[in-house]
CSV table of C-alpha atoms in Angstrom, one decimal:
chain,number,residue,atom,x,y,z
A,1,UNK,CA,88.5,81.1,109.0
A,2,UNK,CA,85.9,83.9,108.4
A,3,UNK,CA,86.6,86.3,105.0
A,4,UNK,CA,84.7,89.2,103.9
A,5,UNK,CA,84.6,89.4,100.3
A,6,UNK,CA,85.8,92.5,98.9
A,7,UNK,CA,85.5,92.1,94.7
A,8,UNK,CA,82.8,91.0,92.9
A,9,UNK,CA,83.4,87.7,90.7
A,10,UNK,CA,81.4,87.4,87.7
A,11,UNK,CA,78.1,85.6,87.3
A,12,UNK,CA,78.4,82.1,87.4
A,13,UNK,CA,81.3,82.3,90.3
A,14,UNK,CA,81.3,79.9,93.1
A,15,UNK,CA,82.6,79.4,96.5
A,16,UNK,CA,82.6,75.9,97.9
A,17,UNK,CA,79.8,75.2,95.5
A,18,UNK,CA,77.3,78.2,96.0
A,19,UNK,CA,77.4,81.2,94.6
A,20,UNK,CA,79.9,83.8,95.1
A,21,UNK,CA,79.1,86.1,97.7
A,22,UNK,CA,78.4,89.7,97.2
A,23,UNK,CA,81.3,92.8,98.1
A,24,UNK,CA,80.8,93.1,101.5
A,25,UNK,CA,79.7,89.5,102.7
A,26,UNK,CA,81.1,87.3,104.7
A,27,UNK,CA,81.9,83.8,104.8
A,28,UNK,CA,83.0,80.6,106.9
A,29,UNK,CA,86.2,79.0,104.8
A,30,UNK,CA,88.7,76.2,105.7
A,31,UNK,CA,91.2,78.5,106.7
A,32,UNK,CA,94.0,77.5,103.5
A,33,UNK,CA,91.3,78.9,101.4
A,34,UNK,CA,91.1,81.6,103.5
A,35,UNK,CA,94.4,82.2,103.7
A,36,UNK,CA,94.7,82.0,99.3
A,37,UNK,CA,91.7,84.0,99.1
A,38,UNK,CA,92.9,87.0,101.5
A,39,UNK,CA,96.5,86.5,99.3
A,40,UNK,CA,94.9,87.0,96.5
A,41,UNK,CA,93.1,89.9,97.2
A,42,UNK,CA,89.4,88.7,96.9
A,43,UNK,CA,88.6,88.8,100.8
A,44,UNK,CA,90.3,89.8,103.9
A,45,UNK,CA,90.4,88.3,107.4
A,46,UNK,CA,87.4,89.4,110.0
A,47,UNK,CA,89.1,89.3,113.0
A,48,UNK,CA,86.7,89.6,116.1
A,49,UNK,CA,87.6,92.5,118.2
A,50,UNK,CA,88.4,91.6,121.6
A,51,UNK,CA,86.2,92.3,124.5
A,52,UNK,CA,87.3,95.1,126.7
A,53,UNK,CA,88.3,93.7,129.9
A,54,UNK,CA,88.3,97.4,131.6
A,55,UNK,CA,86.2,97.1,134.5
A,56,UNK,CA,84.3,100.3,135.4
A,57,UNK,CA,84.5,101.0,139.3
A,58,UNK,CA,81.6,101.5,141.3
A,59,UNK,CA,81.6,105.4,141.9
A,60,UNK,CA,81.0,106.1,145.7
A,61,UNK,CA,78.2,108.5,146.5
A,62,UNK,CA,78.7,111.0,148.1
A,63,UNK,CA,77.6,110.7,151.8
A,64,UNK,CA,77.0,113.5,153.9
């Protein structure tokens, strides 16, 4: 599951053994940690926007 971080921990916090990342970072998590963390209030989901499947059509020129 992919978090961004939005508080600050204090020095010295970890996440899966490294340092706490910064406000504003994001981070690869098994998704139950994910999951606690967004409940919590430390991170939130990023959720990848879905690619537009709108096709543009092929204007026609004018002929004449």
């Amino acid at each position: 599951m992919r978090i961004r971080i939005t508080q600050q921990q204090p020095e010295g916090a970890l996440l899966n053994g490294e340092a706490w990342p910064a406000e504003g970072d994001e981070a690869e998590v098994p998704t139950a940690q994910g999951a606690h963390l967004v409940a919590a209030g430390v991170a939130e989901e990023v959720v990848d926007e879905p690619k537009s499947t709108r096709k543009s059509r092929a204007r026609g020129g004018d002929s004449g």
